[in-house]
XYZ file of C-alpha atoms in Angstrom:
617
model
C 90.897 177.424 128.464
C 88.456 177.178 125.840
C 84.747 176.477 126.018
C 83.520 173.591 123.322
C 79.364 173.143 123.619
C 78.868 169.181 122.738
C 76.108 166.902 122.585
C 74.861 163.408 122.200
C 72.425 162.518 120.026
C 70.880 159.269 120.347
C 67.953 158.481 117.399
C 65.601 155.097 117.098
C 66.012 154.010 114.096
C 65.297 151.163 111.151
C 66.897 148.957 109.447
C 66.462 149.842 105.381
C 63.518 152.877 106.580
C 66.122 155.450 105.146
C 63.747 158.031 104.672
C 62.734 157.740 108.840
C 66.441 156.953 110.008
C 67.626 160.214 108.097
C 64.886 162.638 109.101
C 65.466 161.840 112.697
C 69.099 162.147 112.183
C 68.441 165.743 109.984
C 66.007 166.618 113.102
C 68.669 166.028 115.843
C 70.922 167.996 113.900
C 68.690 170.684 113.770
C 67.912 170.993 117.344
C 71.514 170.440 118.038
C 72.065 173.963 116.080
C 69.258 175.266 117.992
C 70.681 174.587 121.467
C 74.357 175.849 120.412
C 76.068 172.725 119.983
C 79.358 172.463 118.303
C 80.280 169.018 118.296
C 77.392 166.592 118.309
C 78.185 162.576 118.485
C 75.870 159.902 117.145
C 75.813 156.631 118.439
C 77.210 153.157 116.542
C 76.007 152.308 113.357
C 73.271 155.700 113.492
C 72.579 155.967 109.646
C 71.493 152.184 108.787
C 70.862 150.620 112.228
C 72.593 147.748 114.532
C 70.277 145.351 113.602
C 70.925 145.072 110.008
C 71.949 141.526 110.214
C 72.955 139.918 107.278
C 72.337 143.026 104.838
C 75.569 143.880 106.287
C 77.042 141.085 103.888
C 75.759 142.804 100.356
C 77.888 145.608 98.373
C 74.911 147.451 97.878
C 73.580 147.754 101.378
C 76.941 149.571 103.103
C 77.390 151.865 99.458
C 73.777 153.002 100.009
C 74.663 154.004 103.746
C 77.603 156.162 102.032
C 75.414 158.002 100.179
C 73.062 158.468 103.232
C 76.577 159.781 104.912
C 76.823 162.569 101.029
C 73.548 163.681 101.905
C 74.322 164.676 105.497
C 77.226 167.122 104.695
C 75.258 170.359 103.636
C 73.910 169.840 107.838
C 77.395 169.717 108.705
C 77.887 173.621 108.835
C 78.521 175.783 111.759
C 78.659 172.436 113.798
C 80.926 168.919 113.432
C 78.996 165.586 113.570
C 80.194 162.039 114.348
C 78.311 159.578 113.016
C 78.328 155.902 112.352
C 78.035 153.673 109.183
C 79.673 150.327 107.806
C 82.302 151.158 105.388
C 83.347 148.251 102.856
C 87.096 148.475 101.442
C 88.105 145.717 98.860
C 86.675 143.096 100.613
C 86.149 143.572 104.329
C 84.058 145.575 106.133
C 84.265 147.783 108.676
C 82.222 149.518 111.757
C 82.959 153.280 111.333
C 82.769 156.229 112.671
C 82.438 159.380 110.318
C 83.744 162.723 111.769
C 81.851 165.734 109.438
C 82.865 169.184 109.343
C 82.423 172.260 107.246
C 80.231 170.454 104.875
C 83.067 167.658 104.175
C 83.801 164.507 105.809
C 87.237 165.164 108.151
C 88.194 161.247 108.590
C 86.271 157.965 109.529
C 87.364 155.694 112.431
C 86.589 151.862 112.663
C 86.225 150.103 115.556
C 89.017 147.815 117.108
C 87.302 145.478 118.874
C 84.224 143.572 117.717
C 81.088 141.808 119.924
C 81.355 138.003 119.829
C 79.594 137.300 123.298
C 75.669 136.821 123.856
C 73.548 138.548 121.489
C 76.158 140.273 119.709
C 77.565 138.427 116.119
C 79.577 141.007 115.029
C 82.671 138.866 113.713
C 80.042 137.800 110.936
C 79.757 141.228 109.310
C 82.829 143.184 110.226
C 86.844 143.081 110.489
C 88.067 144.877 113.174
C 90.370 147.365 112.816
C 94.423 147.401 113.343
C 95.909 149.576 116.311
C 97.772 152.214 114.908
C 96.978 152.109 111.242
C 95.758 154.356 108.666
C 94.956 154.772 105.368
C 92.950 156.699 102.727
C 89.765 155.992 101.582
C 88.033 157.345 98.211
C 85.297 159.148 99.147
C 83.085 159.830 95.841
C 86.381 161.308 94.140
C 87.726 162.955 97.661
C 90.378 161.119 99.201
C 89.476 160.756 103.208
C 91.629 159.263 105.695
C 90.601 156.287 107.176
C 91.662 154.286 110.409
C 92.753 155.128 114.278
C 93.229 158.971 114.241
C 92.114 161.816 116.697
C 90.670 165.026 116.314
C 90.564 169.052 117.265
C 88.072 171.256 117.589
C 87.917 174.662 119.731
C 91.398 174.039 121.240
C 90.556 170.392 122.351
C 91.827 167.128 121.267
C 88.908 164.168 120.917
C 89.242 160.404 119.883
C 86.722 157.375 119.937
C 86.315 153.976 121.250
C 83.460 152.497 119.517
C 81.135 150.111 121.757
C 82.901 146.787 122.763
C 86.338 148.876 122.226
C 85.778 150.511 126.068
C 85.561 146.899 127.106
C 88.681 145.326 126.803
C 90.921 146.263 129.607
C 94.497 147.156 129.013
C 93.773 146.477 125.271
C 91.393 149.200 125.008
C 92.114 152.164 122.342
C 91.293 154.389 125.124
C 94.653 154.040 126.561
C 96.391 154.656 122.800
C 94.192 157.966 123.185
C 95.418 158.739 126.611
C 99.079 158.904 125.240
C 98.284 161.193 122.371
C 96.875 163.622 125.468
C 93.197 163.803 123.878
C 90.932 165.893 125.939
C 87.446 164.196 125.267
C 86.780 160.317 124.273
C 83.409 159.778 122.400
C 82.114 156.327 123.000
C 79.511 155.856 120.010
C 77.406 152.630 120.953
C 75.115 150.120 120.032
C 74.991 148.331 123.493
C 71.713 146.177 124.005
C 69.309 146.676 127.088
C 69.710 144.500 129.897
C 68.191 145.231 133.457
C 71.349 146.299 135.906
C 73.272 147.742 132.728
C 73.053 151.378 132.986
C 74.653 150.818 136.086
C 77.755 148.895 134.803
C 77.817 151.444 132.227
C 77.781 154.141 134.433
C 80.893 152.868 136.108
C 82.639 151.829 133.189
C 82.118 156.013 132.108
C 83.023 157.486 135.098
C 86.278 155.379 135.663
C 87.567 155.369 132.316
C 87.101 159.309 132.719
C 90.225 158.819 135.448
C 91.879 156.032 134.162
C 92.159 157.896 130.234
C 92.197 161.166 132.265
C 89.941 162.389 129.929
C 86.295 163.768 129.538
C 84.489 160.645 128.628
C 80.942 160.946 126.714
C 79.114 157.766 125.896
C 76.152 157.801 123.400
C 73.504 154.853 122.688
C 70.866 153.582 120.386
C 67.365 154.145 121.367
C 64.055 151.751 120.703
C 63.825 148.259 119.827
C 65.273 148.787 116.637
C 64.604 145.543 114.262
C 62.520 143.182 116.837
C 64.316 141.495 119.526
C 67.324 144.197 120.685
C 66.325 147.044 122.707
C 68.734 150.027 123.075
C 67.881 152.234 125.832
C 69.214 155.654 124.644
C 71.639 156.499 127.183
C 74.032 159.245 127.445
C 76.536 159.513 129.895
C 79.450 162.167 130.789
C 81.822 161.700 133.251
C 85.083 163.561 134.349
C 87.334 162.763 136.471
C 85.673 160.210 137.718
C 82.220 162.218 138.522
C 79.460 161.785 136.631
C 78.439 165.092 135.284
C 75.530 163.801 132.537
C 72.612 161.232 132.465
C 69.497 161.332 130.361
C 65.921 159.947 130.832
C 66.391 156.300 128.972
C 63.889 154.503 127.080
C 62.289 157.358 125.845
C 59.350 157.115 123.257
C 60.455 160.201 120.966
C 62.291 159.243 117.560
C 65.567 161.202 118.980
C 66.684 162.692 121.891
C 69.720 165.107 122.244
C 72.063 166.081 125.166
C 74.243 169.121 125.530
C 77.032 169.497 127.788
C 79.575 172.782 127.690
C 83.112 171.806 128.058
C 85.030 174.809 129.655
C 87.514 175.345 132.652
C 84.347 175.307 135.305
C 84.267 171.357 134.533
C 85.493 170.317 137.788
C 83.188 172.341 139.922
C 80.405 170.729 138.569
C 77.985 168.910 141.158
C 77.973 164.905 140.566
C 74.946 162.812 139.174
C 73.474 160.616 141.784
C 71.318 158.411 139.790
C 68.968 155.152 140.652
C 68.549 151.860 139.701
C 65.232 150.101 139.865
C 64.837 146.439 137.958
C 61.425 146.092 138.118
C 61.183 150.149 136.320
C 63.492 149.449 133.933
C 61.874 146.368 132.586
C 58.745 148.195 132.894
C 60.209 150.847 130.691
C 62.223 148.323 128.108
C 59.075 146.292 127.293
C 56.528 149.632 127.062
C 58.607 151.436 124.820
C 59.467 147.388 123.042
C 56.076 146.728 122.330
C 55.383 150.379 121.022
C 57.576 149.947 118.378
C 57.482 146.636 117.216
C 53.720 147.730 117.055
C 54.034 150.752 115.124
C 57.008 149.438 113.105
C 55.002 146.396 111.896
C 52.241 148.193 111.148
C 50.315 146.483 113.079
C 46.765 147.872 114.392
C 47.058 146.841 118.093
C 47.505 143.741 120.015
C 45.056 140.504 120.627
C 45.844 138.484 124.183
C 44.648 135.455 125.268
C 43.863 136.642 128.784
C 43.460 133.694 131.604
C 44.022 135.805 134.589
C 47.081 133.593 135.948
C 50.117 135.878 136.054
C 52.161 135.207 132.547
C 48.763 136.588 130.839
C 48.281 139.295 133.473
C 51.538 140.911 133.418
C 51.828 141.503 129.421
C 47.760 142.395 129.209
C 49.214 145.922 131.885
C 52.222 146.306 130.180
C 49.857 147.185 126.681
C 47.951 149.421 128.904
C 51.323 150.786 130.591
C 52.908 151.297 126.910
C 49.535 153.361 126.113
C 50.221 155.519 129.250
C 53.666 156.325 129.558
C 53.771 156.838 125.403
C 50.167 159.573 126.208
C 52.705 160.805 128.943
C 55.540 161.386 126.843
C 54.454 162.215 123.281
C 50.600 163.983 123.491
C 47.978 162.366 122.538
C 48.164 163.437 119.199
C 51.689 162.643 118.568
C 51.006 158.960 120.212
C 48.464 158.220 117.615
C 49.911 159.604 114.971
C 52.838 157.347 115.540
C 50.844 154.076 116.110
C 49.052 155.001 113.088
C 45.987 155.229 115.150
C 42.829 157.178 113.755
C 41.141 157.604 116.217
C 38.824 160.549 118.463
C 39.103 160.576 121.507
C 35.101 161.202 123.455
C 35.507 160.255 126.816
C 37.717 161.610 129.979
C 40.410 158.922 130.204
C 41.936 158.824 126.980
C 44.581 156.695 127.957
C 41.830 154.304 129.016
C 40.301 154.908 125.520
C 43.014 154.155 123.488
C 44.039 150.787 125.391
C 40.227 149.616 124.529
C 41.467 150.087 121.105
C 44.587 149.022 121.188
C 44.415 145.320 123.077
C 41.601 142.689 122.603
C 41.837 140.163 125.153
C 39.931 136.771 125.318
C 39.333 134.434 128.154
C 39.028 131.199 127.069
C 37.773 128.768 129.192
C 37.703 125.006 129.295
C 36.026 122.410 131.256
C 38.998 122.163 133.821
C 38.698 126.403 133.965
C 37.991 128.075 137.266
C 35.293 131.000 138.384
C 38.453 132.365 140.115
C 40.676 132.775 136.396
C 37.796 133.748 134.956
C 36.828 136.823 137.360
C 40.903 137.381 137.394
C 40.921 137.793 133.948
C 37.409 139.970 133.720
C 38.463 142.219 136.200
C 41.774 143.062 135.165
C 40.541 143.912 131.362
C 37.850 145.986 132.726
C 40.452 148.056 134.676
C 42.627 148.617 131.914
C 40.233 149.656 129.614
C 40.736 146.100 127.229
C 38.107 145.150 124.910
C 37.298 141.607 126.627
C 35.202 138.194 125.227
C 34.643 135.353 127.437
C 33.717 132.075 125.511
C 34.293 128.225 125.715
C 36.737 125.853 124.035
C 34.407 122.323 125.609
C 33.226 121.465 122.225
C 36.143 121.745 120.229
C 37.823 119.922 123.122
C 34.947 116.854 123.015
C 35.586 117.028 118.784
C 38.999 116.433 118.948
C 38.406 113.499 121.704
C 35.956 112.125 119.999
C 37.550 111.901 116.847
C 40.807 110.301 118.308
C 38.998 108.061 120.727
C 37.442 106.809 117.565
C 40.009 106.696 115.447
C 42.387 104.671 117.944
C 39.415 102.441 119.492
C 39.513 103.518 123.211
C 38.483 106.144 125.696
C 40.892 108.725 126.805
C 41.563 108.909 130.317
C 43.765 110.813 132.713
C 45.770 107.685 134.237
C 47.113 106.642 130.927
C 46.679 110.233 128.660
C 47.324 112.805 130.848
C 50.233 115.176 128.707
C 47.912 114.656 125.679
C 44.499 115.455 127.063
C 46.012 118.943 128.856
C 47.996 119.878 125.333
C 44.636 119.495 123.198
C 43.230 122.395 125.379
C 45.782 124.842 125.209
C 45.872 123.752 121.189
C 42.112 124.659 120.653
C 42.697 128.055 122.251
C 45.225 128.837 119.598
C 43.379 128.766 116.085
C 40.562 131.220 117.509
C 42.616 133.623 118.946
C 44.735 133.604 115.778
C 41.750 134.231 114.192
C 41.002 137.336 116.279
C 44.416 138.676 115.484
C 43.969 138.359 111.898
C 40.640 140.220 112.322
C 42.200 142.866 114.143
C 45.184 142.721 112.192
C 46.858 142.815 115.318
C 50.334 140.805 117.098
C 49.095 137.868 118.758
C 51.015 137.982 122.286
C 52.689 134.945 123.375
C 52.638 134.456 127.007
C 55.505 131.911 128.017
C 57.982 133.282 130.303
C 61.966 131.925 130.465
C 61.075 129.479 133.365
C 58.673 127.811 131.032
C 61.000 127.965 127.861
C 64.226 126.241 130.697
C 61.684 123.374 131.009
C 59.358 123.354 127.987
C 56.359 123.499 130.633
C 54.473 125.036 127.442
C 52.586 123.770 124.736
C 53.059 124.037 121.403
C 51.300 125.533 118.896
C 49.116 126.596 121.993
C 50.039 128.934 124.548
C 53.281 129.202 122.853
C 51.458 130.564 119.936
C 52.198 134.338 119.169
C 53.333 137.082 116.437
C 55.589 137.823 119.425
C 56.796 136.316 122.944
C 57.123 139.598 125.043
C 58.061 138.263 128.575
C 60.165 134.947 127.065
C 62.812 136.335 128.266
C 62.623 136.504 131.638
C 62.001 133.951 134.585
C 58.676 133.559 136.290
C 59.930 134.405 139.810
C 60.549 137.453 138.547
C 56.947 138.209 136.815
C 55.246 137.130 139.974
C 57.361 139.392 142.585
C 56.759 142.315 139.105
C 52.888 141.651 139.284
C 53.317 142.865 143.383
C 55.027 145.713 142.348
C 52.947 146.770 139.485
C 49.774 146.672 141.803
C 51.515 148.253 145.027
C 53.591 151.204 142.589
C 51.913 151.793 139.242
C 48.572 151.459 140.501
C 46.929 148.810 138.788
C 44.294 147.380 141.208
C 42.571 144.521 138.863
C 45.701 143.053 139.654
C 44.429 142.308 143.230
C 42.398 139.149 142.055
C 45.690 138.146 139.694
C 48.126 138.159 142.680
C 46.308 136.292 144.983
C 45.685 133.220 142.685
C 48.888 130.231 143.118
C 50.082 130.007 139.514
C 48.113 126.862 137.205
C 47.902 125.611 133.895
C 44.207 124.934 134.378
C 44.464 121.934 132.170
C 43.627 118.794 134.648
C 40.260 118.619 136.163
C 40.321 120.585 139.166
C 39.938 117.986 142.241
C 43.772 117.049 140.882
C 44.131 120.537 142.372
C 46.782 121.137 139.840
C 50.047 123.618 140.447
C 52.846 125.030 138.179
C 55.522 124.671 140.884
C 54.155 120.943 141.736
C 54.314 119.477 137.850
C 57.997 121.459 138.308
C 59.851 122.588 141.206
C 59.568 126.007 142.946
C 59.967 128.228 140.285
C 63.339 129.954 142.448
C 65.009 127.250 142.589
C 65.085 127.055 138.626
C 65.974 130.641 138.575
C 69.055 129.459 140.364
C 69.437 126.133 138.461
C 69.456 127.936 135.638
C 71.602 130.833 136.741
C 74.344 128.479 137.059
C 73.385 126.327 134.096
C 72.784 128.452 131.506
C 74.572 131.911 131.945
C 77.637 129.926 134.054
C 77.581 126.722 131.636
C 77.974 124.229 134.877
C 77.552 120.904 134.712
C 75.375 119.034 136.935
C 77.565 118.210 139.351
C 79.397 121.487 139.977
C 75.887 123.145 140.658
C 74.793 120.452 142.891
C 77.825 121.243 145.095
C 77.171 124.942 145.128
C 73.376 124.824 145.634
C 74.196 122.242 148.565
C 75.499 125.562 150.672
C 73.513 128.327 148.977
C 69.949 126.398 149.327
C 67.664 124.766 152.492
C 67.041 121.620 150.256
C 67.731 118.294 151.207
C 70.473 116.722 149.299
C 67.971 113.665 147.573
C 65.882 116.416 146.401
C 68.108 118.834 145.341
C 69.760 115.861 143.265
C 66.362 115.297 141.773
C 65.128 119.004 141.252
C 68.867 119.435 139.058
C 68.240 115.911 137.013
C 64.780 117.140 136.434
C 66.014 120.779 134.891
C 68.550 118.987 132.430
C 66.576 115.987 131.253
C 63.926 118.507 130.345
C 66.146 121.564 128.948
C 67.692 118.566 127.059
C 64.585 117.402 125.702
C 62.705 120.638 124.648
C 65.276 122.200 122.674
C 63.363 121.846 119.909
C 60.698 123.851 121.326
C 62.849 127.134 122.300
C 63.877 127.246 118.468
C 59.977 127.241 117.438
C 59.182 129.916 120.511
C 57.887 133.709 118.705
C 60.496 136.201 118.542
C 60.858 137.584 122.221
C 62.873 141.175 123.455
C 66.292 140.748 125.504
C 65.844 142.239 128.660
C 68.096 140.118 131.356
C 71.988 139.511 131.173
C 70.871 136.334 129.529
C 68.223 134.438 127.974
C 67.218 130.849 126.558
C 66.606 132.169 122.676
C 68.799 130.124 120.315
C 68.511 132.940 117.979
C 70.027 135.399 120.168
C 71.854 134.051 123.273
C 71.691 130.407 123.897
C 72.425 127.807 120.792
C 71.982 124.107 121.921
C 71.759 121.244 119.688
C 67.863 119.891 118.913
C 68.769 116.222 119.393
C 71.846 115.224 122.225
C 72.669 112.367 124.773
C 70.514 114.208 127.320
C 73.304 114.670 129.983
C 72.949 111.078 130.853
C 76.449 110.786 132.246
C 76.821 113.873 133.898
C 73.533 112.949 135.321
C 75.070 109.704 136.552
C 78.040 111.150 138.029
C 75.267 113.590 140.200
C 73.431 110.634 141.218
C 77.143 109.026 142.734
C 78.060 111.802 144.468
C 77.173 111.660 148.747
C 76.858 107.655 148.150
């Protein structure tokens, strides 16, 4: 049998930076040579990036990515390279894969199957591709041909399924492959981050390796590419149903590649036993999510409006965990280079150093604020290294009163004005901090979490006020039990006086003794509300009659905790569309732009409320 040396090569790149997204596809290349690789596999959509959007829709944009695609075939000698592009014929366009060899392009394949679910739009851009069909395709003058066709190379027979293709069962161009005996399946992809993914993938690779009795080799995007998509970088190999090949994900480089030697010994191979943690993965996704939306905005750091409750907290260690894991991973030198940082480092904790320079935080207290929050939030900055100011928002609070008080010929008070007199605090907060940011010329950090955004238990124009929303996306049970595990495994102690505070707004005077989970519910029963809500799509009633077995609630108040959740998801959906631009990091989220589209104005659920309210009568 012969021996065939291949590799995945997965690259973070940007839409329209086509000087960036080619060097780091030129540098793979090159260290692909270097390590002996033969065949070398990009992921989806390498050349221009996923997350083009609607630049998809112009002539120009896909004939530009063709030229990128010319430029690349003087690197395609003494080694073949797959890589993807959109490719545009008459009128449709397609998602392609471009085999290169000896300086020429051998063929391009497009994709069968196109995303429609969740965050994925793809049936905007693209046409998918028919079974069994090809044609030709004029190449600058050189006929190429074009469509669902398999390669050789050393002796062995390879095909593709692009992304979403591996994902449709019996309809799956894998199994097409399987009858044409191919040896190796390449599964370029474009697949989004989502905590508990790598694992699905991981079995999706190592059984399609038996069921397509074939080498399977899956390669993925790296980096939060245009803003709110992360791709995690992974390659897999499996064969015969053993995984053979796993990479570090989430890594901070620009590229990473993989080799793997095909040959005869294949089978004697020891298999991959890998982990999966939640709580390190989203560590990992946001880190390496906030590094390059920094870098890639051009922004000069981050500015947080620090109150040392949890929501706050958690994003304020993840700055300082970005700065530590990218020191870790890249040097010093290389970090700051990339977060176009000048900067020299004097003291013995650089990574210390460079989060004082790198995240401003402000507490910003208020006549309802506590010596607890305020000693939270002090503590924690010092830890990390933060630059920290401490100041009041009372007199712009007593303005504003004043003024309206005035203007509408009465006193304010907390019996009649309550929502009003706790918005006007976390509305003052906002202009300064902005402020600050614009100073800094830094992203403003949003600090509402997907609990909040279910619910609209946020303010806007106040807290909800950010350049970017980083933990929007997931639910506050989650952050708290995260904040635990952050102390207890990463090591940050100034979380000690964060986890031991009960979660407030801080916005009613304090003998109200106000709670989050008392203006709500406890914050897991939303997660499960929602669960079933929002990723299921159940209607009141059906989720009443599962919680009723799944939850130690009695029945009046489970009714009322449900009513609550949809008369209030109902109302605020005009706040989600308004929330900052926030990362995908669960199997769903609440961002109209991405996942979940509701209508602004509806009837509120009021008879499926009503039938709730009949049932157990």
């Amino acid at each position: 049998m012969s021996i065939l040396k291949i590799g995945g090569a997965t690259v973070n790149q940007t839409p329209l930076d086509w000087k960036g997204n080619l060097s780091n596809i030129v540098n793979a290349i090159d260290e692909a040579k270097s390590m002996g690789i033969e065949l070398l596999c990009f992921p989806e959509l390498a050349i221009i990036g996923y997350g083009s959007e609607d630049l998809f829709l112009s002539r120009w944009y896909p004939e530009k990515a063709l030229s990128q695609l010319k430029s690349l075939l003087p690197y395609a000698k003494d080694i073949s390279i797959c890589i993807g592009l959109p490719v545009r014929i008459g009128e449709l366009l397609y998602n392609c894969t471009a085999v290169l060899e000896d300086q020429k392009v051998k063929g391009f394949v497009a994709k069968q199957f196109l995303a429609i679910d969740g965050v994925h739009y793809e049936f905007r851009w693209f046409t998918p591709w028919e079974a069994g069909k090809i044609t030709s395709f004029d190449f600058f003058g050189e006929a190429v041909p074009f469509g669902d066709m398999v390669f050789s190379k050393n002796g062995f027979t390879y095909g593709f399924e692009i992304c979403e293709d591996a994902w449709r069962g019996e309809l799956r161009p894998g199994y097409r492959l399987k009858s044409r005996a191919v040896d190796l399946i390449f599964n370029p992809s474009a697949s989004h981050f989502a905590m508990g993914k790598s694992q699905l993938r991981e079995e999706l690779v190592t059984e399609s390796s038996i069921k397509l009795n074939a080498t399977y080799f899956y390669v993925n995007l790296l980096g939060n590419e245009a803003g709110r998509m992360i791709f995690d970088g992974e390659t897999l190999l499996a064969h015969q149903g053993k995984l053979l090949l796993k990479n570090k994900l989430l890594s901070f480089k620009p590229y990473q590649v993989n080799a793997f030697e095909l040959s005869s010994q294949i089978g004697e191979l020891p298999e991959i036993k890998s982990d999966h943690d939640k709580n390190l993965e989203f560590t990992s996704a946001i880190t390496l999510a906030l590094f390059d939306y920094m870098r890639k905005s051009r922004s000069r750091g981050f500015v947080l409006s620090l109150s040392g409750g949890a929501d706050s907290s958690s994003i304020a260690v993840l700055v300082a965990e970005m700065v530590r894991r990218g020191v870790e991973e890249l040097g010093i030198e290389t970090f700051l280079k990339q977060a176009h940082l000048a900067l020299e480092i004097k003291t013995s904790n650089p990574t210390k150093e460079i989060t004082g320079h790198l995240l401003t935080t402000a507490y910003q207290g208020s006549d309802n604020s506590s010596c607890e929050t305020l000693n939270s939030a002090k503590s924690l900055a010092e830890s990390l290294g933060a630059t920290f100011y401490d100041w009041k928002i009372s007199e712009e609070v007593s303005s504003y009163t004043q003024k309206i008080e005035h203007a509408i010929g009465r006193e304010l008070t907390w019996a009649k004005d309550d929502i009003a007199l706790q918005n006007i605090q976390a509305r003052v907060r906002a202009p300064i901090i902005w402020m600050l940011a614009n100073l800094n010329n830094a992203l403003l950090l949003a600090t509402s979490n997907r609990s909040e955004g279910d619910v609209g238990y946020a303010t806007m124009d106040g807290d909800t006020s950010g350049s970017i929303s980083p933990i929007a996306a997931v639910d506050k049970h989650f952050i708290l039990q995260w904040l635990q595990w952050a102390e207890k495994h990463l090591g940050y102690s100034g979380l000690e006086k964060v986890n031991s505070l009960q979660p407030t707004a801080e916005l009613r005077p304090q003998d109200q003794h106000q709670t989050d989970e008392e203006d709500l519910m406890p914050y897991p029963v939303i997660v499960e509300i929602e669960k079933l809500a929002i990723r299921e799509r159940r209607n009141p009633k059906d989720i009443y009659l599962i919680l009723q077995q799944e939850l130690d609630i009695p029945n009046v108040q489970l009714k009322k905790y449900i009513s609550k959740f949809f008369r209030l998801w109902s109302r605020n959906q005009w706040k989600r569309e308004r929330l900052a631009p926030s990362f995908h990091l669960d199997d769903f989220n609440v961002d109209p732009k991405t996942w979940c589209r509701f209508p602004i104005l509806s009837g509120g659920f009021t008879e499926e409320l009503h039938e709730l309210d009949q049932l157990d009568q």
